[in-house]
Every structure is written in C-alpha cells, then in structure tokens.
Short mmCIF file of C-alpha atoms in Angstrom, two decimals:
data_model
loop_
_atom_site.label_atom_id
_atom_site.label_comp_id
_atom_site.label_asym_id
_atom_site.label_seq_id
_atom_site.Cartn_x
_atom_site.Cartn_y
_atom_site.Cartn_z
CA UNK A 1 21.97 -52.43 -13.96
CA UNK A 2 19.06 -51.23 -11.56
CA UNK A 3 21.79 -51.99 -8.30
CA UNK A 4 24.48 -50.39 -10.09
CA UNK A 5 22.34 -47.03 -10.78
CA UNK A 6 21.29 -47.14 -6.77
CA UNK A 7 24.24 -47.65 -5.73
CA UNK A 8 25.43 -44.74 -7.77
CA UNK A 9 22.68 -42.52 -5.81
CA UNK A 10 23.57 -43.62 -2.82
CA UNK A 11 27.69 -42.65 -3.02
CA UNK A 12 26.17 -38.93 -4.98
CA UNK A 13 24.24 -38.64 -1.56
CA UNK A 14 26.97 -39.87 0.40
CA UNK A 15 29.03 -37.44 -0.77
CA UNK A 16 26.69 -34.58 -1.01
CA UNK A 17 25.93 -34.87 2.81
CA UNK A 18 30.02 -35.23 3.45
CA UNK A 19 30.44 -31.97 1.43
CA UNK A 20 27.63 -29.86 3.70
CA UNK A 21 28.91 -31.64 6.91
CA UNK A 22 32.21 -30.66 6.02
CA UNK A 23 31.05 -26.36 5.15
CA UNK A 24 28.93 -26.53 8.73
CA UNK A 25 32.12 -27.99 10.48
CA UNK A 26 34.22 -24.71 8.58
CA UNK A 27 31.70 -22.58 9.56
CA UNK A 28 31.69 -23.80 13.32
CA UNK A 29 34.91 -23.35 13.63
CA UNK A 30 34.75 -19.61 12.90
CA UNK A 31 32.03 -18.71 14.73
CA UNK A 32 32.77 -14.67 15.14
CA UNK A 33 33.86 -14.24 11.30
CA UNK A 34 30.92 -16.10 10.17
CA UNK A 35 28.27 -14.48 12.75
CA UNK A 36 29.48 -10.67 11.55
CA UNK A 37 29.09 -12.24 8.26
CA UNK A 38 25.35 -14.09 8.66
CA UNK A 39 24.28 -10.87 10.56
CA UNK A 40 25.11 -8.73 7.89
CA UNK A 41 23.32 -10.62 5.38
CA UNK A 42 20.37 -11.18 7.93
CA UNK A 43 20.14 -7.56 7.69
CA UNK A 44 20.37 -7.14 4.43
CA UNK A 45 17.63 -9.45 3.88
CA UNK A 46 15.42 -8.32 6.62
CA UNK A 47 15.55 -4.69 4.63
CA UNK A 48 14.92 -6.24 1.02
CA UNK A 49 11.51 -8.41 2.24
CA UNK A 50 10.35 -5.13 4.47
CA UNK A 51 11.12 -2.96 2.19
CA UNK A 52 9.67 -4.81 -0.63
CA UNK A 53 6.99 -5.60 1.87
CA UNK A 54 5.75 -1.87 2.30
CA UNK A 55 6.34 -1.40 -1.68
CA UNK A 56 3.97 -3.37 -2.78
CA UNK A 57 1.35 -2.70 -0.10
CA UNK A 58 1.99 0.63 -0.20
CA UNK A 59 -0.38 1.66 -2.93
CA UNK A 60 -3.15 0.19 -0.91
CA UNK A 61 -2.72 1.65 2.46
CA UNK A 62 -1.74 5.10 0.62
CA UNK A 63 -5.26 4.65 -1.63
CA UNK A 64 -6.91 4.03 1.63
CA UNK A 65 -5.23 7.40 3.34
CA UNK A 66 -5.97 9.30 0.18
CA UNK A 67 -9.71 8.07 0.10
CA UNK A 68 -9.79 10.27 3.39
CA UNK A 69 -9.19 13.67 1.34
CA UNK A 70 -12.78 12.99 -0.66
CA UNK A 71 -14.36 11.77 -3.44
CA UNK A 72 -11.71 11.07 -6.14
CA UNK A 73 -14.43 10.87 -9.13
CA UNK A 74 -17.68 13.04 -10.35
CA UNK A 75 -20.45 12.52 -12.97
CA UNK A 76 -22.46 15.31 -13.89
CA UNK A 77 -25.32 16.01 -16.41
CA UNK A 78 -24.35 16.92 -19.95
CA UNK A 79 -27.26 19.57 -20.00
CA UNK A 80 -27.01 21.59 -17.41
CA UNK A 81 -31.03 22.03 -17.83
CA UNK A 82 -31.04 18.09 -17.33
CA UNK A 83 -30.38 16.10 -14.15
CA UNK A 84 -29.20 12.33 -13.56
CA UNK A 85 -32.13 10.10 -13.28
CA UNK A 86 -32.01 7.54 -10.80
CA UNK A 87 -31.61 4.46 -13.28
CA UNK A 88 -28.64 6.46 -14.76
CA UNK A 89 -27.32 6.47 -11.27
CA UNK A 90 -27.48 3.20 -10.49
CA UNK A 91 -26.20 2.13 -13.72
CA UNK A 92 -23.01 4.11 -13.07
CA UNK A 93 -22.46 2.55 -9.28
CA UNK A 94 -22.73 -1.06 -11.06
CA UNK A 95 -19.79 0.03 -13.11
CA UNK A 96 -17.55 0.08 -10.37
CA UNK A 97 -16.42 -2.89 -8.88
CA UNK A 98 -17.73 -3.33 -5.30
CA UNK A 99 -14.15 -4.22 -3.89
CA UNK A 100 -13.02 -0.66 -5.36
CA UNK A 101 -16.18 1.42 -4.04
CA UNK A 102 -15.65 3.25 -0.83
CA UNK A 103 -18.97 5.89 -0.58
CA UNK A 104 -21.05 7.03 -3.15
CA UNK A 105 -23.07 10.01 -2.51
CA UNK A 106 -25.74 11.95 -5.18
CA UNK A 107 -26.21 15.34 -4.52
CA UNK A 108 -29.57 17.63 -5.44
CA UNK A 109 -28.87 21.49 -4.91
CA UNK A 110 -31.90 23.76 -3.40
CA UNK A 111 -32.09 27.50 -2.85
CA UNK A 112 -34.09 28.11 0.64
CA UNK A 113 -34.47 31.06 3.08
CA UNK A 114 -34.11 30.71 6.81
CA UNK A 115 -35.15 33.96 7.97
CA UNK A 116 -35.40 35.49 5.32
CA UNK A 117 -31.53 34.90 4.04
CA UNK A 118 -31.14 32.81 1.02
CA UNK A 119 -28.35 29.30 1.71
CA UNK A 120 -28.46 26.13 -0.48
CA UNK A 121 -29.25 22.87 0.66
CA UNK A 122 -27.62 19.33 0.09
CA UNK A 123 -29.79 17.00 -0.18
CA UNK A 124 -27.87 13.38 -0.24
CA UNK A 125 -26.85 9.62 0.83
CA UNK A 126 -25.85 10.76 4.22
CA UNK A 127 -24.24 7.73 4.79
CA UNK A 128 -22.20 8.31 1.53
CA UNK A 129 -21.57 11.27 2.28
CA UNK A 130 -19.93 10.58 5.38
CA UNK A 131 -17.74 7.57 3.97
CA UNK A 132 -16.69 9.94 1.13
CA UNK A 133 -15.70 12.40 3.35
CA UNK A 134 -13.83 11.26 7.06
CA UNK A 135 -12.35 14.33 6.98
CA UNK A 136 -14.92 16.47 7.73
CA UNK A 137 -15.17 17.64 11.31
CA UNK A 138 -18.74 16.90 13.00
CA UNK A 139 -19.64 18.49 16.53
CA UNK A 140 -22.69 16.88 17.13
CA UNK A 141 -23.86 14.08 15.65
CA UNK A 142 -24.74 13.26 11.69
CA UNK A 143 -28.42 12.88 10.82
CA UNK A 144 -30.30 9.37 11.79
CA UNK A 145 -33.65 10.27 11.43
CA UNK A 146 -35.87 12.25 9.70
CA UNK A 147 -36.26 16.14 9.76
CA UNK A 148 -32.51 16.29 11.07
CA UNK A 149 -30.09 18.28 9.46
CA UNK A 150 -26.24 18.74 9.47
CA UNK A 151 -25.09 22.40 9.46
CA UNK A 152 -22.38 24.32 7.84
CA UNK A 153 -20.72 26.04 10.56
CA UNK A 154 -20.85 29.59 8.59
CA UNK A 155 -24.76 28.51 8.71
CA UNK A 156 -24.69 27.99 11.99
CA UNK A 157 -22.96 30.86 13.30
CA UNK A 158 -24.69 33.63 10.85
CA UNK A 159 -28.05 32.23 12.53
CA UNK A 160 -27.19 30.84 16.03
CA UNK A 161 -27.97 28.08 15.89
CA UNK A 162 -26.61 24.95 17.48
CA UNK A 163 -26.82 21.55 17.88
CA UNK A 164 -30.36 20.55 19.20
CA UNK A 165 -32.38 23.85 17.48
CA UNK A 166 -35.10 23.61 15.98
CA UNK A 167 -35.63 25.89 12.82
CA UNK A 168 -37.63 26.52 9.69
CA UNK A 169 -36.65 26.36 5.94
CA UNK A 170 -38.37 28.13 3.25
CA UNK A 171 -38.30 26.42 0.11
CA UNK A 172 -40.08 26.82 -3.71
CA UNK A 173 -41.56 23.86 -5.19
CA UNK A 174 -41.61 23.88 -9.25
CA UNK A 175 -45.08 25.11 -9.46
CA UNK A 176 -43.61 28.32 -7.43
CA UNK A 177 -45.48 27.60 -4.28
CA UNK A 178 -43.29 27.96 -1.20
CA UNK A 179 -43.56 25.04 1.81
CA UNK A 180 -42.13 26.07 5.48
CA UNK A 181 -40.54 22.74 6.98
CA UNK A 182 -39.21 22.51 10.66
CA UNK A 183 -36.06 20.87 11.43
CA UNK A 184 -33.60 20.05 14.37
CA UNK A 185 -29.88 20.52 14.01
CA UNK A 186 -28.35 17.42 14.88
CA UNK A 187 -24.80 18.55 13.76
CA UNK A 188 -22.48 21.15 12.80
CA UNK A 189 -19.74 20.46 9.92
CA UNK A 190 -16.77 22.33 9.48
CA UNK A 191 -14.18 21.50 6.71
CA UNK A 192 -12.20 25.04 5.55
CA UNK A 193 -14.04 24.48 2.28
CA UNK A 194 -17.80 25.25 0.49
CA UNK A 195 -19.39 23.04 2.56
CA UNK A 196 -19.32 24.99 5.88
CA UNK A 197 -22.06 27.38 3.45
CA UNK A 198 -24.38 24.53 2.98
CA UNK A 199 -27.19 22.35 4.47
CA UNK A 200 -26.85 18.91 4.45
CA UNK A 201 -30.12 16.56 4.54
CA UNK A 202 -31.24 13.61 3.32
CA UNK A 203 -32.18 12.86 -0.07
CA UNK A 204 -35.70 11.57 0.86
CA UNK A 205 -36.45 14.65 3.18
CA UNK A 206 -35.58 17.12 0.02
CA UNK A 207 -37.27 15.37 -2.30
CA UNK A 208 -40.13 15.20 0.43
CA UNK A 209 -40.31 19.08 0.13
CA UNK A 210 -39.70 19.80 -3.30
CA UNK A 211 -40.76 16.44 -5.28
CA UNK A 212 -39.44 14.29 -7.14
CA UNK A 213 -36.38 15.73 -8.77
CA UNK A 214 -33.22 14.21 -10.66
CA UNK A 215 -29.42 14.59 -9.18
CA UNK A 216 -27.03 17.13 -9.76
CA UNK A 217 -23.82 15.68 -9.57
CA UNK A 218 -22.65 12.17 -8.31
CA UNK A 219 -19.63 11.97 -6.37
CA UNK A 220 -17.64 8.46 -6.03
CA UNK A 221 -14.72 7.65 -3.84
CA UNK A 222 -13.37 5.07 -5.33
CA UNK A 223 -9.82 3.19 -4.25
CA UNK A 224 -7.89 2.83 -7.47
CA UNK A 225 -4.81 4.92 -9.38
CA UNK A 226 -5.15 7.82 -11.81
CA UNK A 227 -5.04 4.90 -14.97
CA UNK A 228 -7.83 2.80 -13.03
CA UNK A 229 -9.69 6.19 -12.67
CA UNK A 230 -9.39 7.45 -16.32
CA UNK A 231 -10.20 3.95 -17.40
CA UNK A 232 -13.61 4.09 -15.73
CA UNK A 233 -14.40 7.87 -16.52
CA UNK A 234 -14.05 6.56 -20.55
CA UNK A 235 -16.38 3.60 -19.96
CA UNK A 236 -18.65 5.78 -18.24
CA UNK A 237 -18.50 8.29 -20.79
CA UNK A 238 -18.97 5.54 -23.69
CA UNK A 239 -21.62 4.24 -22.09
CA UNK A 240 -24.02 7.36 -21.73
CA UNK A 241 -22.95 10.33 -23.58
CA UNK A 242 -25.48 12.24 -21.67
CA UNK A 243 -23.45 11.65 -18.38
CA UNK A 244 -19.77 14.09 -17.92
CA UNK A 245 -17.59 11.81 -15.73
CA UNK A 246 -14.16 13.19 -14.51
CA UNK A 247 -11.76 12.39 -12.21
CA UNK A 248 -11.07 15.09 -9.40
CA UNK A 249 -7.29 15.81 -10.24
CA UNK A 250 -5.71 17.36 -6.76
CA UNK A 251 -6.68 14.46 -5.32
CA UNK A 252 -5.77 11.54 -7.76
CA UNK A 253 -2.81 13.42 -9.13
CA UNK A 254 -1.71 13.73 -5.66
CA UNK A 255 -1.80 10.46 -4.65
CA UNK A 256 0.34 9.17 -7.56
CA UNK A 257 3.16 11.82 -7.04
CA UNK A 258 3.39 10.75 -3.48
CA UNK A 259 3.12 6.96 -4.51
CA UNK A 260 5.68 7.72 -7.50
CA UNK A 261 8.20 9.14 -5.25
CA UNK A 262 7.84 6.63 -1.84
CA UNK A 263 8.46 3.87 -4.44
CA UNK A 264 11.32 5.08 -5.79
CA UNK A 265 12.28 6.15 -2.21
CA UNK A 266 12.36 2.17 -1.07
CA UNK A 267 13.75 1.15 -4.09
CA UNK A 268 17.14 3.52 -3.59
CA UNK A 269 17.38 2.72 0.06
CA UNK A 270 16.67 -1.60 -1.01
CA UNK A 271 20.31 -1.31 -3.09
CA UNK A 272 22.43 0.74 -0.90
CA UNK A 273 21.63 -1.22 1.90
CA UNK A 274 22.02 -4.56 -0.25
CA UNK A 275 25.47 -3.06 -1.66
CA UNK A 276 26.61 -2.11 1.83
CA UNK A 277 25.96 -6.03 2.56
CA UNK A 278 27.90 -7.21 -0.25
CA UNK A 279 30.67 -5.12 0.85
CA UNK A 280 30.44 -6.45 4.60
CA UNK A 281 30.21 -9.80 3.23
CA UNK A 282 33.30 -9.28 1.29
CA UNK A 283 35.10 -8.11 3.98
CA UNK A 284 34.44 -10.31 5.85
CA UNK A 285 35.25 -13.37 3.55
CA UNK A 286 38.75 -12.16 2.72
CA UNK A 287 39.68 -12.11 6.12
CA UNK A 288 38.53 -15.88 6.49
CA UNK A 289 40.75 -16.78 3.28
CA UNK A 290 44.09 -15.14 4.71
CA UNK A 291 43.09 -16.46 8.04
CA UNK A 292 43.10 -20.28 6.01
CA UNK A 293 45.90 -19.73 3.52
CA UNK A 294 47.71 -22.73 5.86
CA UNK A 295 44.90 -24.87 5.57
CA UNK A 296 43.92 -24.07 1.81
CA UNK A 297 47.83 -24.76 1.14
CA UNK A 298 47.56 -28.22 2.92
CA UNK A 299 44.76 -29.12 0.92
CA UNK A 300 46.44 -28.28 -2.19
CA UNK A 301 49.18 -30.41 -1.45
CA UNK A 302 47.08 -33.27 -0.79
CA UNK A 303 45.94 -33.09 -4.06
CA UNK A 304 42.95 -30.63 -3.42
CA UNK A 305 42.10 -29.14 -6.67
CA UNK A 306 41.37 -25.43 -7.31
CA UNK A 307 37.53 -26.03 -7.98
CA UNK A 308 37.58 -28.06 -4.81
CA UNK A 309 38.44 -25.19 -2.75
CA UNK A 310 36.60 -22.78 -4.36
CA UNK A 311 33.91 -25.16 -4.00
CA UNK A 312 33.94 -25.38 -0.14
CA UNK A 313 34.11 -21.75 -0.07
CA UNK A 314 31.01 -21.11 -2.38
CA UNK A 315 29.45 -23.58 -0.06
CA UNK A 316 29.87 -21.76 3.13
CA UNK A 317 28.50 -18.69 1.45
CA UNK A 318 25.49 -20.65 -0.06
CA UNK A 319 24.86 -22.18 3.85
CA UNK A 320 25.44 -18.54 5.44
CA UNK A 321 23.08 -16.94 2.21
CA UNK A 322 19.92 -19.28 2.80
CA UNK A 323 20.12 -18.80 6.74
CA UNK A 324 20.36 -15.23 6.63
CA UNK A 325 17.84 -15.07 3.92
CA UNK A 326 15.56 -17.46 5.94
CA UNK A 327 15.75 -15.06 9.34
CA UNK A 328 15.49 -12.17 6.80
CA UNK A 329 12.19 -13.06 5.37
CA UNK A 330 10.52 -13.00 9.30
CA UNK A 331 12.35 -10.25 10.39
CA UNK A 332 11.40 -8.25 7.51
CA UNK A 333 7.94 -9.06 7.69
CA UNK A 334 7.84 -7.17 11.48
CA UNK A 335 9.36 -4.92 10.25
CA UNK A 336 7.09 -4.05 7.55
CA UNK A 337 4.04 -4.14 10.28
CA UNK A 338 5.81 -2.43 12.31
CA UNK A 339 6.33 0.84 9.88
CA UNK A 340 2.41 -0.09 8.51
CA UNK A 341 1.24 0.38 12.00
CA UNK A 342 3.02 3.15 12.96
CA UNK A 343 2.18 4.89 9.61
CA UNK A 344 -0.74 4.05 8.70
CA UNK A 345 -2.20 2.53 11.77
CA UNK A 346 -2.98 -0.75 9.99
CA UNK A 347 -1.73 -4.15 9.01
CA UNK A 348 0.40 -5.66 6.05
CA UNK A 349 0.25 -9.41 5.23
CA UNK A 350 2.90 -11.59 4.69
CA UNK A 351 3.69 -12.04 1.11
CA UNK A 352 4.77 -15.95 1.06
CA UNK A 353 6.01 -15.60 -2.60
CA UNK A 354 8.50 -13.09 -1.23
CA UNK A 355 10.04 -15.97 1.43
CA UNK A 356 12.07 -18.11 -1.56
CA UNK A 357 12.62 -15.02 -3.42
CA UNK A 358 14.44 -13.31 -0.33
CA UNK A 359 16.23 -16.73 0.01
CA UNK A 360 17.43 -16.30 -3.59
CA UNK A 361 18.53 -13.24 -3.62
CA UNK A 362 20.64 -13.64 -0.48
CA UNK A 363 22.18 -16.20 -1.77
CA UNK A 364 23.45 -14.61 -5.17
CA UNK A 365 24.10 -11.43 -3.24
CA UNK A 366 26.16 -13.28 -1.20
CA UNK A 367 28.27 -15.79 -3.70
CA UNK A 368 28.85 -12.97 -5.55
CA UNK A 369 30.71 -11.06 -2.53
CA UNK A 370 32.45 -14.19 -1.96
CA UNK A 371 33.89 -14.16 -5.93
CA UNK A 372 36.82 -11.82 -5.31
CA UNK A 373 37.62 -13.13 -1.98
CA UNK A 374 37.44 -16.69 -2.96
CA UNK A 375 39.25 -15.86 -5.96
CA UNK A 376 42.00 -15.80 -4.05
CA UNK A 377 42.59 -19.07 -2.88
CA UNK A 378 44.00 -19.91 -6.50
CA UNK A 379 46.85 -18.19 -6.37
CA UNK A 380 47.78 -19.77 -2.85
CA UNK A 381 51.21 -21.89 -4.08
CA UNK A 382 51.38 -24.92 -1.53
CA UNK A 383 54.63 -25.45 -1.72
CA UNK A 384 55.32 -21.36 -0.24
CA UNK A 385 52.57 -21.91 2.39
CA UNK A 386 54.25 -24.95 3.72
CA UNK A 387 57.22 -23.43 4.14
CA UNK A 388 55.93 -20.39 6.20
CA UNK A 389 56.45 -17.42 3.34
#
C-alpha cells in the first residue's frame, strides 16, 4: 500500500514538473510577447509595493515633518491664580510614551525692565525648547551656560543689542523687592510669531532670580495623530482635574488633512496604474492566443481537452505573475526610498510582509487579465483550424 501511495507522489510530481517545463518552454518561445507582458506587470507591481510602501510609512515621516511646526499639545493650570507644580509635571511627561515624546518644554512667564521698558521673560528646558521648536531661526548660538540668554529679535533690535552683549534685567521678586541680574546674549531668535517679543532663559536662572515658582504652561511635542492626541489630553484630564490639557489644533488638524488626502492620493494612483496593467496584460495575451490558434487546434485534435488548454494558459500567466511580482517587490522598495529621500530626506524600510502579498496580487491581477483572452481558446473548432479557415 505504502509503494503504491509513493509511487503515486512520484508520477503527481512527475507530472507537475512536465506541466511547468512545458509553460517555461511556451513562454521561451515568445520571448517579445511575453517580455511586454512581464514588464508590464513588473511595473505594475513595482508601483503597488512603492506605493503601498510610502502609504504606510507615510504617517511617520509626515508626523516627523509636522513635529517641526511646534509643540502639538499644552497643559495649563485650571486656576489661573495656580501654577503646575513640578510633581504634576513630571507625572504628565510619564504619561506619554517615551517612543512618542519628541521635546517637552515648561514655561514660567516674568515681567522685567531692561532700561527701563517692560518685556517678559521665558524661563524654560532650553533643550526642550529647541527640540519642540526646529523651526525657529537662531543667529548665534542657543544658551549652554549660565547667565546666557536667547533674544527675540524685536528685543534685540528695540535695544541694540547683539549677540555677545552684555545687559541687565530688572526683575520683582514676590516680596516686591527688585534684583538687577547681568546677562550675555548668546543668540537672537526670530520666528514671525510672539516669540521674537520674548526672552528666553533657563528655568534654573529664573527661578534663581525670582524663587522658587510653579509653571505656567507645559508644552509637549509629541509624534502621534489627532485620535492618539485626544486620547492622551482625556487621560490627562481624568487624571488631575486641576491640569487643562489640549491639543494645539492648526497643527494636529493640519497634519491629518494632509495625511487624509496623500493617502487617498496613493491609493487612486495604486488602481489606475494596476488597471492600466490588467489592460496591457490583456492585450497582450490575446495576441498570443490568435498567434497559437494552429497550435491550440492541434492540441485539440489530439485529444487536448478544453481545461487542458486553458490550463497551460493560466499557467503561463501564473509563471509571468510571480516573476513580475518578485522584481516588483525590489523595485518598489527603491522606489519608495527613493521618493522618502527626496521628500523627506530620510529612509523607509522594507516591509517583508508586503514581498508575498505583492506576489499575490500580481498573480490574481494577472489570471484575471488572462480570463477573457484565454477564454477564447474554447471556441477554437480543430477541425476549421486544420483546414486553414
């Protein structure tokens, strides 16, 4: 029984490896049909894994470009009268996973003079400050060191002062006693916005000056969607009803239009180009089966049955669908790093899932533009064939 079952397996195999010796052989024999034809799907392919490629890396690099514009989330006291205390603060930061969390800075407002004329200062994480904010235009340098302070250019120019000055700010302590401080202007900022009208130094300096004092507002930049975002604000909110988290809408808002849109964008552009394949495919298929009606006739009247020739047709599609699919998936992959680089000016990795599913779908894209074609062959009569009509 167990020799009768192998030897079964061996004559399935047998025959298996005739029948795909037999569709290479076909397809050898046509080489410029089936090259147009393996091209086209090639192509096809290479757009579906690129294109599918950039889709589903596009929200990160496009969170990443966005993160660029500013802080995308704020927390503020509920009292006005009240600040954020720095175990409230730290609290908040732990709710945000670290993978998500691109700058945090706290911010503590100050009215001081500088010759008299009243400005605010900023007192904050300057190093959260300036991942929260790329944008910003620096001429100078930002503060490393103590006593150093980074200008609003409004600032600068009402005063005169540039980078390398030294100068001295009035402030009021609680108790109403005023403190003179000298500082050196290590930079000038200049953004179109507010904060060309403000003074920017660390928190440790301010709090130096004026004592101990709790934030003002917290600002996050934080890579995640407008649903990620609102989810946090909520927790936030739940967690300390003291605390007023909100997202900052032009920015997040923003960002999902744009996402919303590009999706859709690759998603229209994906099926016309995989249509204009199928048609191509098609195309180029029918020509094949009026170029073999002689042979298909022969084969039917050697007893060939209908399935049988529909068969070695199917087969030829399935070989020319997994090749093209195959040099698809790699030359889709460049050609999503290529539009990443160019872009965004940074890499995409190659999603190996995608490899068997762009092998798939070329392969049922292209059986089905082989249906109508193939169809064909069945209502070849052997008998006219044979005869030359």
């Amino acid at each position: 029984m167990e020799n009768k079952q192998s030897g079964e397996r061996r004559r399935h195999l047998t025959r298996q490896s005739m029948y795909w010796k037999m569709v290479g052989a076909s397809l050898a024999r046509r080489k410029s049909r089936m090259i147009t034809a393996l091209l086209a799907i090639a192509m096809g392919a290479t757009v579906l894994s690129g294109l599918v490629t950039i889709y589903y890396d596009i929200p990160r690099q496009m969170g990443k470009e966005f993160r660029s514009y500013g802080a995308n989330m704020l927390v503020m006291p509920a009292d006005s009268e009240k600040g954020i205390t720095d175990q409230q603060f730290q609290s908040i930061t732990a709710m945000v996973p670290d993978e998500k969390l691109i700058g945090v800075a706290p911010y503590i407002y100050q009215n001081a003079k500088i010759n008299e004329q009243p400005y605010i200062i900023a007192g904050t994480d300057l190093q959260g400050a300036r991942k929260n904010s790329p944008y910003w235009l620096i001429h100078g340098d930002w503060p490393e060191e103590s006593r150093q302070v980074l200008l609003g250019r409004e600032i600068a120019k009402a005063i005169n002062l540039s980078v390398g000055d030294r100068f001295t700010i009035n402030t009021s302590k609680g108790n109403g006693e005023e403190t003179a401080t000298d500082f050196v202007v290590s930079g000038t900022v200049t953004t179109g916005g507010k904060e060309e009208s403000l003074i920017f130094m660390s928190l440790e300096d301010l709090r130096s000056i004026i004592g101990d004092r709790d934030l003002d507002v917290v600002e996050y930049s934080i890579e995640a969607d407008q649903e990620e975002l609102d989810q946090l604000v909520l927790k936030i909110a739940e967690s300390d009803s003291s605390l007023i988290p909100q997202t900052v809408r032009r920015v997040t808002a923003s960002q999902d239009v744009v996402l919303g849109k590009l999706q859709s964008l690759v998603w229209i552009v994906t099926v016309i180009v995989l249509c204009i394949m199928m048609i191509c495919v098609s195309t180029t298929m029918m020509a094949v089966v009026t170029e073999r009606r002689r042979e298909i006739g022969l084969k039917k009247a050697l007893g060939a049955s209908n399935s049988g020739v529909v068969a070695d047709f199917l087969g030829e599609g399935v070989m020319l669908g997994v090749i093209g699919g195959l040099l698809g998936a790699g030359f889709g992959y460049l050609f999503a790093l290529r539009v990443s680089l160019s872009v965004f000016a940074r890499e995409v990795s190659f999603l190996w899932p995608l490899l068997p599913i762009t092998v798939l779908a070329s392969v049922v894209i292209t059986v089905v533009a082989c249906l109508i074609p193939v169809s064909k062959t069945v209502d070849i009569d052997p008998a006219l064939v044979l005869r030359g009509e």
